[in-house]
PDB file of C-alpha atoms in Angstrom:
ATOM      1  CA  MET A   1    -107.896  18.297 -66.004  1.00  0.00           C
ATOM      2  CA  LYS A   2    -105.600  18.410 -62.912  1.00  0.00           C
ATOM      3  CA  ARG A   3    -104.172  14.126 -64.403  1.00  0.00           C
ATOM      4  CA  VAL A   4    -103.131  16.414 -67.530  1.00  0.00           C
ATOM      5  CA  LEU A   5    -101.656  19.072 -66.483  1.00  0.00           C
ATOM      6  CA  CYS A   6     -99.553  16.507 -64.328  1.00  0.00           C
ATOM      7  CA  LEU A   7     -98.922  15.225 -67.096  1.00  0.00           C
ATOM      8  CA  LEU A   8     -97.559  17.911 -69.264  1.00  0.00           C
ATOM      9  CA  ALA A   9     -95.529  18.999 -66.027  1.00  0.00           C
ATOM     10  CA  LEU A  10     -93.644  16.042 -65.723  1.00  0.00           C
ATOM     11  CA  LEU A  11     -93.079  16.046 -69.655  1.00  0.00           C
ATOM     12  CA  SER A  12     -92.554  19.359 -69.801  1.00  0.00           C
ATOM     13  CA  ALA A  13     -89.736  18.225 -67.109  1.00  0.00           C
ATOM     14  CA  LEU A  14     -87.867  15.085 -69.630  1.00  0.00           C
ATOM     15  CA  LEU A  15     -88.184  17.354 -71.808  1.00  0.00           C
ATOM     16  CA  LEU A  16     -86.012  19.926 -70.207  1.00  0.00           C
ATOM     17  CA  SER A  17     -83.761  17.686 -68.150  1.00  0.00           C
ATOM     18  CA  ALA A  18     -80.002  18.690 -68.803  1.00  0.00           C
ATOM     19  CA  ALA A  19     -79.593  15.032 -68.033  1.00  0.00           C
ATOM     20  CA  PRO A  20     -77.768  13.046 -71.061  1.00  0.00           C
ATOM     21  CA  LEU A  21     -80.528  10.002 -72.594  1.00  0.00           C
ATOM     22  CA  PRO A  22     -77.834   6.966 -73.117  1.00  0.00           C
ATOM     23  CA  ALA A  23     -78.080   5.897 -76.904  1.00  0.00           C
ATOM     24  CA  GLN A  24     -77.385   3.077 -78.531  1.00  0.00           C
ATOM     25  CA  ASP A  25     -72.829   2.021 -78.259  1.00  0.00           C
ATOM     26  CA  GLY A  26     -72.162   5.326 -75.936  1.00  0.00           C
ATOM     27  CA  PHE A  27     -73.709   7.770 -77.936  1.00  0.00           C
ATOM     28  CA  TYR A  28     -75.603  10.389 -75.607  1.00  0.00           C
ATOM     29  CA  VAL A  29     -78.971  12.808 -76.553  1.00  0.00           C
ATOM     30  CA  VAL A  30     -79.671  15.701 -74.859  1.00  0.00           C
ATOM     31  CA  GLY A  31     -83.228  16.558 -74.796  1.00  0.00           C
ATOM     32  CA  GLY A  32     -84.555  20.717 -74.834  1.00  0.00           C
ATOM     33  CA  ARG A  33     -81.370  22.528 -73.464  1.00  0.00           C
ATOM     34  CA  PRO A  34     -77.389  23.188 -75.561  1.00  0.00           C
ATOM     35  CA  MET A  35     -75.550  20.482 -75.911  1.00  0.00           C
ATOM     36  CA  PRO A  36     -72.802  20.420 -72.963  1.00  0.00           C
ATOM     37  CA  GLY A  37     -68.854  20.522 -73.825  1.00  0.00           C
ATOM     38  CA  THR A  38     -67.794  22.392 -76.693  1.00  0.00           C
ATOM     39  CA  ARG A  39     -68.801  22.762 -80.123  1.00  0.00           C
ATOM     40  CA  ILE A  40     -66.345  23.179 -83.200  1.00  0.00           C
ATOM     41  CA  ASN A  41     -67.870  25.940 -84.926  1.00  0.00           C
ATOM     42  CA  THR A  42     -64.035  26.039 -87.190  1.00  0.00           C
ATOM     43  CA  LEU A  43     -61.655  25.079 -88.489  1.00  0.00           C
ATOM     44  CA  PRO A  44     -58.373  24.477 -88.249  1.00  0.00           C
ATOM     45  CA  TYR A  45     -59.576  23.983 -84.236  1.00  0.00           C
ATOM     46  CA  THR A  46     -56.569  22.739 -81.338  1.00  0.00           C
ATOM     47  CA  ILE A  47     -57.476  20.519 -77.628  1.00  0.00           C
ATOM     48  CA  SER A  48     -55.882  21.444 -75.235  1.00  0.00           C
ATOM     49  CA  ALA A  49     -58.105  20.900 -72.556  1.00  0.00           C
ATOM     50  CA  PRO A  50     -59.905  17.097 -71.098  1.00  0.00           C
ATOM     51  CA  GLY A  51     -63.109  17.226 -71.935  1.00  0.00           C
ATOM     52  CA  TYR A  52     -66.302  16.525 -74.799  1.00  0.00           C
ATOM     53  CA  TYR A  53     -66.360  18.467 -78.282  1.00  0.00           C
ATOM     54  CA  TYR A  54     -68.813  18.301 -80.731  1.00  0.00           C
ATOM     55  CA  LEU A  55     -69.018  18.949 -83.923  1.00  0.00           C
ATOM     56  CA  GLY A  56     -71.453  22.035 -85.107  1.00  0.00           C
ATOM     57  CA  GLY A  57     -71.447  20.509 -88.409  1.00  0.00           C
ATOM     58  CA  ASN A  58     -70.387  19.614 -91.657  1.00  0.00           C
ATOM     59  CA  LEU A  59     -66.505  21.516 -91.411  1.00  0.00           C
ATOM     60  CA  THR A  60     -63.718  21.661 -94.458  1.00  0.00           C
ATOM     61  CA  TYR A  61     -60.236  23.174 -94.506  1.00  0.00           C
ATOM     62  CA  THR A  62     -57.173  23.321 -96.878  1.00  0.00           C
ATOM     63  CA  GLY A  63     -54.291  23.776 -94.497  1.00  0.00           C
ATOM     64  CA  GLY A  64     -53.218  21.309 -92.775  1.00  0.00           C
ATOM     65  CA  ASP A  65     -54.724  18.935 -89.853  1.00  0.00           C
ATOM     66  CA  GLY A  66     -58.039  20.080 -89.455  1.00  0.00           C
ATOM     67  CA  ILE A  67     -58.417  18.691 -85.464  1.00  0.00           C
ATOM     68  CA  THR A  68     -55.194  18.973 -83.005  1.00  0.00           C
ATOM     69  CA  VAL A  69     -55.810  16.336 -80.158  1.00  0.00           C
ATOM     70  CA  ASN A  70     -53.495  18.023 -77.190  1.00  0.00           C
ATOM     71  CA  ALA A  71     -54.749  16.488 -74.147  1.00  0.00           C
ATOM     72  CA  ASP A  72     -55.627  13.523 -72.214  1.00  0.00           C
ATOM     73  CA  ASN A  73     -59.141  12.729 -71.319  1.00  0.00           C
ATOM     74  CA  ILE A  74     -60.959  13.827 -74.323  1.00  0.00           C
ATOM     75  CA  THR A  75     -64.020  12.655 -76.129  1.00  0.00           C
ATOM     76  CA  LEU A  76     -64.760  14.152 -80.158  1.00  0.00           C
ATOM     77  CA  ASP A  77     -67.676  13.676 -81.488  1.00  0.00           C
ATOM     78  CA  LEU A  78     -68.302  14.350 -84.343  1.00  0.00           C
ATOM     79  CA  MET A  79     -72.542  13.673 -84.512  1.00  0.00           C
ATOM     80  CA  GLY A  80     -72.900  12.204 -88.016  1.00  0.00           C
ATOM     81  CA  PHE A  81     -70.756  15.332 -89.770  1.00  0.00           C
ATOM     82  CA  THR A  82     -68.017  15.429 -92.205  1.00  0.00           C
ATOM     83  CA  LEU A  83     -64.631  16.778 -92.415  1.00  0.00           C
ATOM     84  CA  THR A  84     -63.375  17.494 -96.097  1.00  0.00           C
ATOM     85  CA  GLY A  85     -59.749  18.014 -96.561  1.00  0.00           C
ATOM     86  CA  PRO A  86     -57.173  19.473 -98.615  1.00  0.00           C
ATOM     87  CA  ASN A  87     -56.502  16.547-101.079  1.00  0.00           C
ATOM     88  CA  VAL A  88     -55.181  13.123-100.523  1.00  0.00           C
ATOM     89  CA  SER A  89     -51.836  13.963-101.592  1.00  0.00           C
ATOM     90  CA  SER A  90     -51.160  16.560 -98.429  1.00  0.00           C
ATOM     91  CA  SER A  91     -49.840  15.745 -95.107  1.00  0.00           C
ATOM     92  CA  ALA A  92     -52.871  16.340 -93.550  1.00  0.00           C
ATOM     93  CA  SER A  93     -55.024  14.740 -90.963  1.00  0.00           C
ATOM     94  CA  ALA A  94     -58.257  15.579 -90.046  1.00  0.00           C
ATOM     95  CA  ILE A  95     -57.519  14.688 -86.886  1.00  0.00           C
ATOM     96  CA  TYR A  96     -54.490  14.055 -85.564  1.00  0.00           C
ATOM     97  CA  ILE A  97     -53.704  12.969 -81.702  1.00  0.00           C
ATOM     98  CA  GLY A  98     -50.280  14.388 -80.706  1.00  0.00           C
ATOM     99  CA  VAL A  99     -47.641  12.885 -79.096  1.00  0.00           C
ATOM    100  CA  GLY A 100     -48.523  11.044 -75.677  1.00  0.00           C
ATOM    101  CA  ARG A 101     -51.637  11.553 -75.373  1.00  0.00           C
ATOM    102  CA  GLU A 102     -53.851   9.438 -73.554  1.00  0.00           C
ATOM    103  CA  ASN A 103     -57.618   8.214 -73.419  1.00  0.00           C
ATOM    104  CA  VAL A 104     -58.895  10.118 -76.295  1.00  0.00           C
ATOM    105  CA  GLU A 105     -62.005   9.115 -78.199  1.00  0.00           C
ATOM    106  CA  VAL A 106     -62.980  10.468 -81.509  1.00  0.00           C
ATOM    107  CA  ARG A 107     -66.408   8.613 -83.514  1.00  0.00           C
ATOM    108  CA  ASN A 108     -69.188   9.158 -85.092  1.00  0.00           C
ATOM    109  CA  GLY A 109     -69.092  10.337 -88.010  1.00  0.00           C
ATOM    110  CA  THR A 110     -66.868  10.653 -91.968  1.00  0.00           C
ATOM    111  CA  LEU A 111     -63.212  12.181 -93.114  1.00  0.00           C
ATOM    112  CA  THR A 112     -62.589  12.673 -96.469  1.00  0.00           C
ATOM    113  CA  GLY A 113     -60.393  14.050 -98.288  1.00  0.00           C
ATOM    114  CA  TRP A 114     -57.016  14.012 -95.535  1.00  0.00           C
ATOM    115  CA  ASN A 115     -53.581  11.922 -96.226  1.00  0.00           C
ATOM    116  CA  CYS A 116     -55.065   9.926 -93.605  1.00  0.00           C
ATOM    117  CA  GLY A 117     -58.087  10.089 -91.351  1.00  0.00           C
ATOM    118  CA  ILE A 118     -57.039   9.846 -88.317  1.00  0.00           C
ATOM    119  CA  GLY A 119     -52.903   9.360 -87.578  1.00  0.00           C
ATOM    120  CA  GLU A 120     -51.317   9.682 -84.017  1.00  0.00           C
ATOM    121  CA  GLY A 121     -48.515  11.300 -83.162  1.00  0.00           C
ATOM    122  CA  SER A 122     -46.459   8.796 -81.652  1.00  0.00           C
ATOM    123  CA  PRO A 123     -45.924   4.691 -79.927  1.00  0.00           C
ATOM    124  CA  LEU A 124     -46.217   6.450 -76.562  1.00  0.00           C
ATOM    125  CA  CYS A 125     -50.041   7.212 -76.624  1.00  0.00           C
ATOM    126  CA  LYS A 126     -51.979   5.205 -75.124  1.00  0.00           C
ATOM    127  CA  ALA A 127     -56.107   3.769 -74.346  1.00  0.00           C
ATOM    128  CA  SER A 128     -57.451   5.988 -77.857  1.00  0.00           C
ATOM    129  CA  ARG A 129     -61.038   4.753 -78.883  1.00  0.00           C
ATOM    130  CA  VAL A 130     -62.188   5.227 -82.521  1.00  0.00           C
ATOM    131  CA  ILE A 131     -65.658   3.917 -82.158  1.00  0.00           C
ATOM    132  CA  GLY A 132     -68.453   3.959 -85.212  1.00  0.00           C
ATOM    133  CA  VAL A 133     -66.347   6.298 -87.980  1.00  0.00           C
ATOM    134  CA  ARG A 134     -66.028   6.423 -91.715  1.00  0.00           C
ATOM    135  CA  ALA A 135     -62.707   7.293 -93.123  1.00  0.00           C
ATOM    136  CA  VAL A 136     -63.346   7.491 -97.115  1.00  0.00           C
ATOM    137  CA  GLY A 137     -61.904   8.606 -99.699  1.00  0.00           C
ATOM    138  CA  ASN A 138     -58.557   9.247 -97.663  1.00  0.00           C
ATOM    139  CA  ALA A 139     -54.862   8.024 -99.103  1.00  0.00           C
ATOM    140  CA  ASN A 140     -55.055   6.001 -95.078  1.00  0.00           C
ATOM    141  CA  GLY A 141     -57.921   5.359 -93.295  1.00  0.00           C
ATOM    142  CA  ILE A 142     -57.093   5.445 -89.012  1.00  0.00           C
ATOM    143  CA  LYS A 143     -53.394   4.802 -88.190  1.00  0.00           C
ATOM    144  CA  LEU A 144     -52.813   4.703 -84.004  1.00  0.00           C
ATOM    145  CA  LYS A 145     -48.912   3.658 -83.315  1.00  0.00           C
ATOM    146  CA  GLY A 146     -49.102   3.290 -79.077  1.00  0.00           C
ATOM    147  CA  ASP A 147     -51.460   0.986 -77.286  1.00  0.00           C
ATOM    148  CA  GLY A 148     -54.298  -0.351 -76.208  1.00  0.00           C
ATOM    149  CA  HIS A 149     -56.458   0.619 -78.620  1.00  0.00           C
ATOM    150  CA  LEU A 150     -59.433   0.424 -79.465  1.00  0.00           C
ATOM    151  CA  ILE A 151     -61.300   0.518 -83.152  1.00  0.00           C
ATOM    152  CA  LYS A 152     -64.467  -0.633 -83.650  1.00  0.00           C
ATOM    153  CA  GLY A 153     -67.274  -0.181 -85.871  1.00  0.00           C
ATOM    154  CA  CYS A 154     -65.365   1.983 -88.561  1.00  0.00           C
ATOM    155  CA  ALA A 155     -65.585   1.694 -92.061  1.00  0.00           C
ATOM    156  CA  ALA A 156     -62.109   2.604 -94.509  1.00  0.00           C
ATOM    157  CA  PHE A 157     -62.641   3.025 -98.048  1.00  0.00           C
ATOM    158  CA  ARG A 158     -59.520   4.082-100.333  1.00  0.00           C
ATOM    159  CA  GLY A 159     -60.634   6.761-103.477  1.00  0.00           C
ATOM    160  CA  SER A 160     -59.694   6.287-106.551  1.00  0.00           C
ATOM    161  CA  PHE A 161     -56.120   8.423-106.876  1.00  0.00           C
ATOM    162  CA  GLY A 162     -52.664   7.014-107.124  1.00  0.00           C
ATOM    163  CA  GLU A 163     -51.219   6.544-103.829  1.00  0.00           C
ATOM    164  CA  ASP A 164     -49.898   2.683-103.554  1.00  0.00           C
ATOM    165  CA  ILE A 165     -48.487   2.448-100.360  1.00  0.00           C
ATOM    166  CA  THR A 166     -51.954   2.692 -97.818  1.00  0.00           C
ATOM    167  CA  VAL A 167     -53.570   1.412 -94.832  1.00  0.00           C
ATOM    168  CA  GLY A 168     -57.231   0.724 -94.459  1.00  0.00           C
ATOM    169  CA  ILE A 169     -56.711   0.754 -91.429  1.00  0.00           C
ATOM    170  CA  GLN A 170     -54.104   0.402 -88.503  1.00  0.00           C
ATOM    171  CA  ILE A 171     -52.562  -0.152 -84.803  1.00  0.00           C
ATOM    172  CA  ASP A 172     -48.577  -0.210 -84.560  1.00  0.00           C
ATOM    173  CA  GLY A 173     -48.669  -1.661 -80.883  1.00  0.00           C
ATOM    174  CA  ARG A 174     -51.347  -3.774 -79.041  1.00  0.00           C
ATOM    175  CA  GLY A 175     -55.005  -3.458 -80.036  1.00  0.00           C
ATOM    176  CA  THR A 176     -57.891  -4.288 -80.445  1.00  0.00           C
ATOM    177  CA  ILE A 177     -59.940  -3.850 -84.265  1.00  0.00           C
ATOM    178  CA  SER A 178     -63.284  -4.874 -84.833  1.00  0.00           C
ATOM    179  CA  GLY A 179     -66.566  -5.301 -86.637  1.00  0.00           C
ATOM    180  CA  CYS A 180     -64.901  -3.210 -88.386  1.00  0.00           C
ATOM    181  CA  ALA A 181     -64.564  -2.544 -93.301  1.00  0.00           C
ATOM    182  CA  ALA A 182     -61.518  -1.643 -94.744  1.00  0.00           C
ATOM    183  CA  GLY A 183     -61.110  -2.081 -99.187  1.00  0.00           C
ATOM    184  CA  GLY A 184     -59.107  -0.715-101.454  1.00  0.00           C
ATOM    185  CA  PHE A 185     -55.663   0.177 -99.566  1.00  0.00           C
ATOM    186  CA  ARG A 186     -52.537  -1.763 -99.904  1.00  0.00           C
ATOM    187  CA  TYR A 187     -53.252  -2.999 -97.112  1.00  0.00           C
ATOM    188  CA  GLY A 188     -56.371  -3.586 -95.219  1.00  0.00           C
ATOM    189  CA  ILE A 189     -56.135  -3.831 -91.358  1.00  0.00           C
ATOM    190  CA  VAL A 190     -52.642  -4.626 -89.861  1.00  0.00           C
ATOM    191  CA  VAL A 191     -51.538  -4.442 -85.849  1.00  0.00           C
ATOM    192  CA  GLY A 192     -48.930  -5.308 -83.912  1.00  0.00           C
ATOM    193  CA  SER A 193     -50.819  -7.611 -81.637  1.00  0.00           C
ATOM    194  CA  GLY A 194     -53.837  -8.261 -79.715  1.00  0.00           C
ATOM    195  CA  THR A 195     -57.071  -9.147 -81.316  1.00  0.00           C
ATOM    196  CA  VAL A 196     -58.066  -8.645 -84.746  1.00  0.00           C
ATOM    197  CA  CYS A 197     -62.093 -10.059 -84.696  1.00  0.00           C
ATOM    198  CA  GLY A 198     -65.907  -9.970 -87.118  1.00  0.00           C
ATOM    199  CA  ASN A 199     -63.903  -7.412 -90.475  1.00  0.00           C
ATOM    200  CA  VAL A 200     -64.617  -7.388 -93.236  1.00  0.00           C
ATOM    201  CA  VAL A 201     -61.547  -6.414 -96.006  1.00  0.00           C
ATOM    202  CA  PHE A 202     -60.521  -6.058 -99.230  1.00  0.00           C
ATOM    203  CA  ASP A 203     -59.263  -5.362-102.719  1.00  0.00           C
ATOM    204  CA  CYS A 204     -56.553  -4.877-101.263  1.00  0.00           C
ATOM    205  CA  SER A 205     -53.271  -4.647-103.528  1.00  0.00           C
ATOM    206  CA  LEU A 206     -50.982  -6.418-101.233  1.00  0.00           C
ATOM    207  CA  LEU A 207     -52.234  -7.896 -97.787  1.00  0.00           C
ATOM    208  CA  GLY A 208     -56.049  -8.503 -96.119  1.00  0.00           C
ATOM    209  CA  ILE A 209     -55.347  -8.792 -92.897  1.00  0.00           C
ATOM    210  CA  TYR A 210     -51.945  -8.264 -91.654  1.00  0.00           C
ATOM    211  CA  SER A 211     -50.330  -8.878 -87.450  1.00  0.00           C
ATOM    212  CA  THR A 212     -46.803  -8.639 -86.666  1.00  0.00           C
ATOM    213  CA  GLY A 213     -47.085 -10.098 -83.451  1.00  0.00           C
ATOM    214  CA  ARG A 214     -48.835 -12.262 -80.795  1.00  0.00           C
ATOM    215  CA  THR A 215     -52.641 -11.891 -82.248  1.00  0.00           C
ATOM    216  CA  VAL A 216     -55.401 -13.566 -82.194  1.00  0.00           C
ATOM    217  CA  LEU A 217     -57.141 -12.961 -85.984  1.00  0.00           C
ATOM    218  CA  SER A 218     -60.575 -14.864 -85.840  1.00  0.00           C
ATOM    219  CA  HIS A 219     -64.249 -14.859 -87.821  1.00  0.00           C
ATOM    220  CA  ASN A 220     -62.757 -12.319 -90.116  1.00  0.00           C
ATOM    221  CA  GLN A 221     -63.702 -12.465 -93.874  1.00  0.00           C
ATOM    222  CA  VAL A 222     -61.058 -11.391 -96.357  1.00  0.00           C
ATOM    223  CA  SER A 223     -61.522 -11.753-100.297  1.00  0.00           C
ATOM    224  CA  GLY A 224     -59.574  -9.630-103.778  1.00  0.00           C
ATOM    225  CA  CYS A 225     -56.002  -9.625-101.976  1.00  0.00           C
ATOM    226  CA  VAL A 226     -53.017 -10.319-102.963  1.00  0.00           C
ATOM    227  CA  THR A 227     -52.351 -12.675 -99.574  1.00  0.00           C
ATOM    228  CA  GLY A 228     -55.940 -12.591 -97.137  1.00  0.00           C
ATOM    229  CA  ILE A 229     -53.793 -12.710 -93.658  1.00  0.00           C
ATOM    230  CA  GLY A 230     -50.682 -12.818 -93.144  1.00  0.00           C
ATOM    231  CA  ALA A 231     -49.189 -13.466 -89.475  1.00  0.00           C
ATOM    232  CA  GLU A 232     -45.177 -13.243 -88.753  1.00  0.00           C
ATOM    233  CA  ALA A 233     -45.162 -14.324 -84.852  1.00  0.00           C
ATOM    234  CA  LYS A 234     -46.804 -16.266 -82.268  1.00  0.00           C
ATOM    235  CA  SER A 235     -50.736 -16.052 -83.554  1.00  0.00           C
ATOM    236  CA  SER A 236     -53.480 -17.961 -83.290  1.00  0.00           C
ATOM    237  CA  ILE A 237     -55.319 -17.635 -87.243  1.00  0.00           C
ATOM    238  CA  ILE A 238     -59.324 -19.313 -85.922  1.00  0.00           C
ATOM    239  CA  GLY A 239     -62.153 -19.292 -87.615  1.00  0.00           C
ATOM    240  CA  ASN A 240     -61.603 -16.985 -90.734  1.00  0.00           C
ATOM    241  CA  VAL A 241     -63.153 -16.902 -94.356  1.00  0.00           C
ATOM    242  CA  ALA A 242     -60.692 -16.298 -97.377  1.00  0.00           C
ATOM    243  CA  ALA A 243     -61.605 -16.269-101.217  1.00  0.00           C
ATOM    244  CA  ALA A 244     -58.517 -16.720-102.832  1.00  0.00           C
ATOM    245  CA  GLY A 245     -58.401 -15.865-106.913  1.00  0.00           C
ATOM    246  CA  SER A 246     -55.654 -16.500-109.553  1.00  0.00           C
ATOM    247  CA  ALA A 247     -51.961 -15.753-108.138  1.00  0.00           C
ATOM    248  CA  GLN A 248     -53.586 -14.551-104.604  1.00  0.00           C
ATOM    249  CA  THR A 249     -53.012 -16.790-101.032  1.00  0.00           C
ATOM    250  CA  GLY A 250     -56.010 -16.998 -98.960  1.00  0.00           C
ATOM    251  CA  ILE A 251     -53.372 -16.957 -95.734  1.00  0.00           C
ATOM    252  CA  SER A 252     -50.381 -16.994 -95.251  1.00  0.00           C
ATOM    253  CA  PRO A 253     -49.076 -18.028 -91.755  1.00  0.00           C
ATOM    254  CA  THR A 254     -45.679 -17.641 -91.295  1.00  0.00           C
ATOM    255  CA  LEU A 255     -45.638 -14.879 -93.490  1.00  0.00           C
ATOM    256  CA  GLY A 256     -41.953 -14.039 -94.412  1.00  0.00           C
ATOM    257  CA  GLY A 257     -41.101 -17.235 -92.912  1.00  0.00           C
ATOM    258  CA  SER A 258     -41.152 -16.435 -89.364  1.00  0.00           C
ATOM    259  CA  SER A 259     -40.211 -19.886 -87.401  1.00  0.00           C
ATOM    260  CA  ASP A 260     -42.503 -18.309 -84.399  1.00  0.00           C
ATOM    261  CA  PRO A 261     -46.061 -20.883 -83.300  1.00  0.00           C
ATOM    262  CA  VAL A 262     -48.918 -20.220 -85.529  1.00  0.00           C
ATOM    263  CA  LEU A 263     -52.391 -21.875 -84.753  1.00  0.00           C
ATOM    264  CA  LEU A 264     -54.875 -22.111 -87.901  1.00  0.00           C
ATOM    265  CA  ASP A 265     -58.223 -23.750 -86.587  1.00  0.00           C
ATOM    266  CA  GLN A 266     -62.190 -23.857 -88.270  1.00  0.00           C
ATOM    267  CA  ASN A 267     -60.876 -21.651 -90.994  1.00  0.00           C
ATOM    268  CA  ASN A 268     -62.120 -21.836 -94.736  1.00  0.00           C
ATOM    269  CA  VAL A 269     -60.670 -20.798 -97.834  1.00  0.00           C
ATOM    270  CA  SER A 270     -61.654 -20.800-101.392  1.00  0.00           C
ATOM    271  CA  GLY A 271     -61.479 -20.084-105.223  1.00  0.00           C
ATOM    272  CA  SER A 272     -58.653 -20.501-107.690  1.00  0.00           C
ATOM    273  CA  GLY A 273     -55.548 -19.271-105.974  1.00  0.00           C
ATOM    274  CA  THR A 274     -53.263 -21.051-103.597  1.00  0.00           C
ATOM    275  CA  HIS A 275     -55.953 -21.874-100.096  1.00  0.00           C
ATOM    276  CA  TYR A 276     -52.847 -22.041 -98.364  1.00  0.00           C
ATOM    277  CA  GLY A 277     -48.892 -20.929 -97.667  1.00  0.00           C
ATOM    278  CA  PRO A 278     -46.712 -23.261 -95.959  1.00  0.00           C
ATOM    279  CA  GLY A 279     -46.513 -23.148 -92.255  1.00  0.00           C
ATOM    280  CA  ASN A 280     -43.286 -24.638 -90.355  1.00  0.00           C
ATOM    281  CA  ALA A 281     -42.514 -26.680 -88.078  1.00  0.00           C
ATOM    282  CA  ALA A 282     -43.778 -25.379 -85.138  1.00  0.00           C
ATOM    283  CA  THR A 283     -47.059 -25.052 -87.548  1.00  0.00           C
ATOM    284  CA  VAL A 284     -50.198 -26.591 -86.165  1.00  0.00           C
ATOM    285  CA  TRP A 285     -52.726 -27.351 -88.208  1.00  0.00           C
ATOM    286  CA  GLY A 286     -56.587 -27.754 -86.813  1.00  0.00           C
ATOM    287  CA  ALA A 287     -59.869 -28.894 -89.045  1.00  0.00           C
ATOM    288  CA  ASN A 288     -59.842 -25.811 -92.123  1.00  0.00           C
ATOM    289  CA  GLY A 289     -61.362 -26.314 -94.894  1.00  0.00           C
ATOM    290  CA  GLY A 290     -60.459 -25.309 -98.139  1.00  0.00           C
TER     291      GLY A 290
END
């Protein structure tokens, strides 16, 4: 009996502990007590102080931006819930990161019915992270303007509406986009410079993956896009798989006539379209297939 009582006491202590228990990929589960941080129960909501914020349930807003981040050092956990917006033709974002914000993380939830799932105020923003977010049925998925950003394990899928100049996942500055999926936009994934690795992109009306600066584009899978992968400057395109249908191009190493050096190696392109667009005098062609 004494041993049983000791075990029960230990179990109670664990359940009532306020310490978060680490879960997969940086998420936390807190047992026995209310969640730490600030709970968001209604929209619109403005975050104006550093800290941890989380959704208390599914939320809908028919006005402007849903959540505005006006502070640095923020974690916003959607807790698996959904933010639903007014309509895709509005100018509203589900989550808007204000001008010059730094160290903002958004994770774990769904955004639908907005002009933009996650938008950012200016190129002065730095070190944002978007992890495990599903932007479904928005005109644009996730669009960040600054530097040092990470977008990981996210999905952006466009709904059946008339917007044409749309982007699934974008970092204008330097950053990393990895393990994401994007489909149905004009541009699937766009980055200024950095790393684009291990993504799946499909059915984009212009460009599947597009980089404008020095970028490593590796081990991505692209299909159903007018141009699968396109680079403009000093990029390395390695180990990608592309499918090029009729009137499509799998990989275009010097998009727009760039004269910068580009390395292509270990890529594989299939289909009836053009497998590789023209390079230039500085293009290095490795052992590519297709």
